[in-house]
Amino acid sequence: MGAVVGLLAGFGLLLIWHGLTARPRTRARVPFGRKTSQQLAEAGLTGISPVQLIAVQVLLALVVATASVVFTRSVSVSVIFAVFGAVLPRVVVARLRRKRQADLRELWPEVVDNLTSGVRAGLSLPEALSAIGSRGPVALRAPFARFGADYRVTGRFNESLDALKAALADPVGDRICESLRVAREVGGTDLGRLLTTLSAFLRDEARTRAELLARQSWSINAARMAICAPWLVLILLATQQETLSAYDTPTGTLILLVGAVLTFAAYRLMLHIGRLPEDRRVLR
């Protein structure tokens, strides 16, 4: 009981410190469904809706709970693992989102180089963008090919560019599209130089980020293993029914609950400390 009181007191002091030191930030609240749709699009999972993702979470939680009850005969342990199963699809989406952004970060300099060569060859902006659908990076050809098809059908550059931004779902893609929109509306002769500078900047940024990720990857993987270790031990204890029965008592349930909360808090803290600055889609 004293340990629980100490944990609650420490958590209260943490909340007080956070309230006194944190600066108020005004940020527009994004509806849950829209935010989930954006995350799925940025992960490349455009064929999955937020409702389908929630359905997968619920189904996986039920499957894990059923399997845990059959295997462990412990309700408390089954509930904890069911929560982990429900969170797993969100973790997968987040990993796919980060991987897609990292892959696109390596491809954008090539896209900008293709745009630069097309503009310098005398192509118009719609023609230069459409050409990427046939000679650009393979992973990005489909969105640019759809842009070319939309522009040939409608002849509306802004609407086709908005559709391209939505299909790309990437912060760098947003900046490139908006730069091209401004260049088309304002005009000028510096577009080629602007694209060359942007290509060099993107290459430097990708190289620096890759070096930082390589240096911190071992520490992040070690932290993940440390977080998973207690729950792997709990799975091994599932072979001993008399040991698991202790977790169905109020004290055992409290221990599991506190352990799950501390695991989640430690994982989020680890991600926050080791997180590199991420580009946000502010030009949607």
Coordinates of C-alpha atoms in Angstrom, one line a residue:
M1 CA 0.0 0.0 0.0
G2 CA 2.9 2.4 0.8
A3 CA 4.3 1.8 -2.7
V4 CA 1.0 2.7 -4.3
V5 CA 0.7 5.9 -2.3
G6 CA 4.3 6.8 -3.2
L7 CA 3.6 6.3 -6.9
L8 CA 0.4 8.4 -6.8
A9 CA 2.3 11.1 -4.9
G10 CA 5.1 11.1 -7.4
F11 CA 2.6 11.2 -10.3
G12 CA 0.8 14.2 -8.6
L13 CA 4.1 16.1 -8.3
L14 CA 4.8 15.4 -11.9
L15 CA 1.5 16.8 -13.0
I16 CA 2.0 19.9 -10.8
W17 CA 5.5 20.5 -12.3
H18 CA 4.2 20.0 -15.8
G19 CA 1.4 22.5 -15.2
L20 CA 3.7 25.1 -13.9
T21 CA 6.4 24.8 -16.6
A22 CA 4.5 23.9 -19.7
R23 CA 3.7 26.7 -22.1
P24 CA 0.1 26.8 -23.3
R25 CA -0.1 25.9 -27.0
T26 CA -3.0 26.7 -29.2
R27 CA -3.5 24.0 -31.7
A28 CA -6.5 23.3 -33.8
R29 CA -8.3 20.1 -32.7
V30 CA -8.5 17.6 -35.5
P31 CA -11.5 15.2 -35.4
F32 CA -10.5 11.6 -34.4
G33 CA -11.8 10.1 -37.7
R34 CA -10.0 12.7 -39.8
K35 CA -6.7 12.3 -37.9
T36 CA -6.9 8.5 -38.2
S37 CA -7.6 8.9 -42.0
Q38 CA -4.5 11.1 -42.3
Q39 CA -2.3 8.7 -40.5
L40 CA -3.6 5.8 -42.7
A41 CA -2.9 7.8 -45.8
E42 CA 0.6 8.8 -44.6
A43 CA 1.2 5.1 -44.0
G44 CA 0.2 4.2 -47.5
L45 CA -3.0 2.4 -46.3
T46 CA -5.5 4.4 -48.3
G47 CA -7.7 1.3 -48.8
I48 CA -8.4 1.1 -45.0
S49 CA -10.9 3.4 -43.3
P50 CA -10.8 4.4 -39.6
V51 CA -13.8 2.2 -38.9
Q52 CA -12.1 -0.8 -40.4
L53 CA -9.0 -0.1 -38.3
I54 CA -11.1 0.0 -35.2
A55 CA -12.8 -3.2 -36.2
V56 CA -9.4 -4.9 -36.6
Q57 CA -8.3 -3.6 -33.2
V58 CA -11.5 -5.0 -31.5
L59 CA -11.2 -8.3 -33.4
L60 CA -7.6 -8.7 -32.4
A61 CA -8.3 -7.9 -28.8
L62 CA -11.0 -10.5 -28.7
V63 CA -8.8 -13.1 -30.3
V64 CA -5.9 -12.4 -27.9
A65 CA -8.2 -12.4 -24.9
T66 CA -9.8 -15.7 -25.9
A67 CA -6.4 -17.3 -26.5
S68 CA -5.1 -16.0 -23.2
V69 CA -8.0 -17.3 -21.3
V70 CA -7.7 -20.7 -22.8
F71 CA -3.9 -20.8 -22.3
T72 CA -3.5 -19.1 -18.9
R73 CA -6.9 -19.4 -17.2
S74 CA -6.2 -16.0 -15.7
V75 CA -8.7 -13.2 -16.3
S76 CA -6.4 -10.4 -15.3
V77 CA -3.5 -11.5 -17.5
S78 CA -5.9 -12.0 -20.4
V79 CA -7.3 -8.5 -20.1
I80 CA -3.8 -7.0 -20.1
F81 CA -2.8 -8.9 -23.2
A82 CA -6.1 -8.1 -24.9
V83 CA -5.2 -4.4 -24.4
F84 CA -1.8 -5.0 -26.0
G85 CA -3.5 -6.7 -28.9
A86 CA -5.9 -3.8 -29.4
V87 CA -3.0 -1.3 -29.5
L88 CA -0.9 -3.4 -31.9
P89 CA -2.6 -2.3 -35.1
R90 CA -2.0 1.3 -34.2
V91 CA 1.7 0.6 -33.6
V92 CA 1.9 -1.1 -37.0
V93 CA 0.3 1.9 -38.7
A94 CA 2.8 4.2 -36.9
R95 CA 5.7 2.1 -38.0
L96 CA 4.5 1.9 -41.6
R97 CA 4.0 5.7 -41.6
R98 CA 7.5 6.3 -40.4
K99 CA 9.0 3.8 -42.9
R100 CA 7.1 5.3 -45.8
Q101 CA 8.2 8.8 -44.9
A102 CA 11.8 7.6 -44.6
D103 CA 11.6 5.9 -48.0
L104 CA 10.0 9.0 -49.6
R105 CA 12.7 11.2 -48.1
E106 CA 15.3 9.3 -50.2
L107 CA 13.2 9.7 -53.4
W108 CA 12.3 13.4 -53.3
P109 CA 15.6 14.7 -54.5
E110 CA 15.3 12.5 -57.6
V111 CA 11.8 13.8 -58.2
V112 CA 13.0 17.4 -57.9
D113 CA 15.9 16.7 -60.3
N114 CA 13.4 15.3 -62.8
L115 CA 11.3 18.5 -62.4
T116 CA 14.4 20.6 -62.9
S117 CA 15.5 18.9 -66.0
G118 CA 11.9 19.0 -67.5
V119 CA 11.6 22.7 -66.8
R120 CA 15.0 23.5 -68.2
A121 CA 14.1 21.5 -71.3
G122 CA 11.2 23.8 -71.9
L123 CA 8.3 21.7 -70.6
S124 CA 5.4 23.4 -68.8
L125 CA 4.8 22.6 -65.1
P126 CA 1.9 20.2 -65.8
E127 CA 4.0 18.4 -68.5
A128 CA 7.0 18.1 -66.1
L129 CA 4.9 16.7 -63.3
S130 CA 3.2 14.3 -65.7
A131 CA 6.5 13.1 -67.0
I132 CA 7.5 11.9 -63.5
G133 CA 4.7 9.3 -63.9
S134 CA 6.8 7.5 -66.5
R135 CA 10.4 8.3 -65.7
G136 CA 10.4 9.2 -62.0
P137 CA 11.0 6.8 -59.0
V138 CA 8.9 3.7 -59.3
A139 CA 7.3 4.2 -55.9
L140 CA 5.9 7.6 -56.9
R141 CA 5.0 7.0 -60.5
A142 CA 1.3 6.2 -59.8
P143 CA 0.3 9.5 -58.1
F144 CA 2.0 11.6 -60.8
A145 CA 0.5 9.4 -63.5
R146 CA -3.0 10.1 -62.0
F147 CA -2.1 13.8 -61.9
G148 CA -1.4 13.7 -65.7
A149 CA -4.6 11.9 -66.4
D150 CA -6.7 14.3 -64.3
Y151 CA -5.1 17.3 -65.9
R152 CA -5.6 16.0 -69.4
V153 CA -9.3 15.4 -68.6
T154 CA -10.1 18.6 -66.7
G155 CA -7.4 21.1 -67.7
R156 CA -7.5 22.5 -64.1
F157 CA -4.0 22.7 -62.6
N158 CA -4.9 23.7 -59.1
E159 CA -7.5 20.9 -58.6
S160 CA -5.2 18.3 -60.1
L161 CA -2.4 19.5 -57.8
D162 CA -4.7 19.2 -54.8
A163 CA -5.5 15.6 -55.8
L164 CA -1.7 14.9 -56.1
K165 CA -1.0 16.3 -52.7
A166 CA -3.7 14.1 -51.2
A167 CA -2.4 11.1 -52.9
L168 CA 1.2 11.8 -51.9
A169 CA 0.3 12.5 -48.2
D170 CA 3.8 13.7 -47.4
P171 CA 5.1 17.0 -46.0
V172 CA 7.8 17.3 -48.6
G173 CA 5.3 16.7 -51.3
D174 CA 3.1 19.4 -49.9
R175 CA 6.0 21.9 -50.1
I176 CA 6.9 21.0 -53.6
C177 CA 3.3 21.2 -54.8
E178 CA 2.8 24.6 -53.2
S179 CA 6.1 25.9 -54.6
L180 CA 5.0 24.9 -58.1
R181 CA 1.6 26.4 -57.5
V182 CA 3.1 29.8 -56.6
A183 CA 5.6 29.6 -59.5
R184 CA 2.8 29.0 -61.9
E185 CA 0.6 31.8 -60.6
V186 CA 3.5 34.4 -60.1
G187 CA 5.8 33.3 -62.9
G188 CA 9.5 34.2 -63.1
T189 CA 12.7 32.7 -64.3
D190 CA 14.2 31.5 -61.0
L191 CA 12.2 28.2 -60.9
G192 CA 15.1 26.1 -62.1
R193 CA 17.5 27.6 -59.5
L194 CA 14.8 27.2 -56.8
L195 CA 14.4 23.5 -57.6
T196 CA 18.1 22.9 -57.7
T197 CA 18.5 24.5 -54.2
L198 CA 15.6 22.4 -52.9
S199 CA 17.1 19.2 -54.2
A200 CA 20.4 20.0 -52.5
F201 CA 18.6 20.8 -49.2
L202 CA 16.6 17.6 -49.4
R203 CA 19.7 15.5 -49.9
D204 CA 21.5 17.1 -47.0
E205 CA 18.5 16.6 -44.7
A206 CA 18.1 12.9 -45.7
R207 CA 21.8 12.2 -45.2
T208 CA 21.9 13.9 -41.8
R209 CA 18.7 12.2 -40.6
A210 CA 20.0 8.8 -41.7
E211 CA 23.2 9.3 -39.7
L212 CA 21.3 10.3 -36.6
L213 CA 18.9 7.3 -36.9
A214 CA 21.8 4.9 -37.4
R215 CA 23.5 6.2 -34.2
Q216 CA 20.4 6.0 -32.0
S217 CA 18.9 2.8 -33.4
W218 CA 20.8 0.5 -31.1
S219 CA 19.7 2.4 -28.0
I220 CA 16.1 2.5 -29.1
N221 CA 16.1 -1.3 -29.8
A222 CA 17.7 -2.0 -26.4
A223 CA 15.0 0.1 -24.7
R224 CA 12.2 -1.8 -26.5
M225 CA 13.7 -5.1 -25.4
A226 CA 13.9 -3.8 -21.8
I227 CA 10.2 -2.9 -22.0
C228 CA 9.1 -6.2 -23.5
A229 CA 11.2 -8.3 -21.1
P230 CA 8.8 -8.3 -18.1
W231 CA 5.9 -9.3 -20.3
L232 CA 7.9 -12.1 -21.9
V233 CA 8.6 -13.4 -18.5
L234 CA 4.9 -13.3 -17.7
I235 CA 4.2 -15.3 -20.8
L236 CA 6.7 -17.9 -19.6
L237 CA 5.0 -18.0 -16.2
A238 CA 1.8 -18.9 -18.0
T239 CA 3.1 -22.5 -18.0
Q240 CA 2.6 -22.6 -14.2
Q241 CA -1.0 -22.3 -13.2
E242 CA -0.4 -21.9 -9.5
T243 CA 1.8 -18.9 -10.3
L244 CA -0.7 -17.1 -12.5
S245 CA -3.5 -17.6 -10.0
A246 CA -1.8 -15.0 -7.8
Y247 CA -2.5 -12.4 -10.4
D248 CA -6.3 -12.9 -10.1
T249 CA -6.2 -11.5 -6.6
P250 CA -6.8 -7.7 -6.1
T251 CA -3.1 -7.2 -5.3
G252 CA -2.0 -9.2 -8.3
T253 CA -4.4 -7.2 -10.6
L254 CA -3.1 -4.0 -9.1
I255 CA 0.5 -5.1 -9.9
L256 CA -0.4 -5.9 -13.5
L257 CA -2.2 -2.6 -13.9
V258 CA 0.6 -0.5 -12.4
G259 CA 3.1 -2.5 -14.5
A260 CA 1.1 -1.8 -17.7
V261 CA 0.8 1.9 -17.0
L262 CA 4.6 2.2 -16.2
T263 CA 5.4 0.3 -19.4
F264 CA 3.3 2.6 -21.5
A265 CA 4.7 5.7 -19.8
A266 CA 8.3 4.5 -20.2
Y267 CA 7.8 3.7 -23.8
R268 CA 6.2 7.0 -24.6
L269 CA 9.0 8.8 -22.7
M270 CA 11.6 6.9 -24.6
L271 CA 10.0 7.9 -27.9
H272 CA 9.7 11.5 -26.8
I273 CA 13.4 11.7 -25.8
G274 CA 14.7 10.0 -28.8
R275 CA 12.4 11.5 -31.4
L276 CA 13.9 13.5 -34.2
P277 CA 12.0 16.6 -35.4
E278 CA 9.4 15.6 -37.9
D279 CA 7.9 17.6 -40.8
R280 CA 4.2 18.3 -40.3
R281 CA 1.7 18.7 -43.1
V282 CA 0.9 22.3 -42.6
L283 CA 0.2 23.0 -46.3
R284 CA -2.7 20.6 -46.8

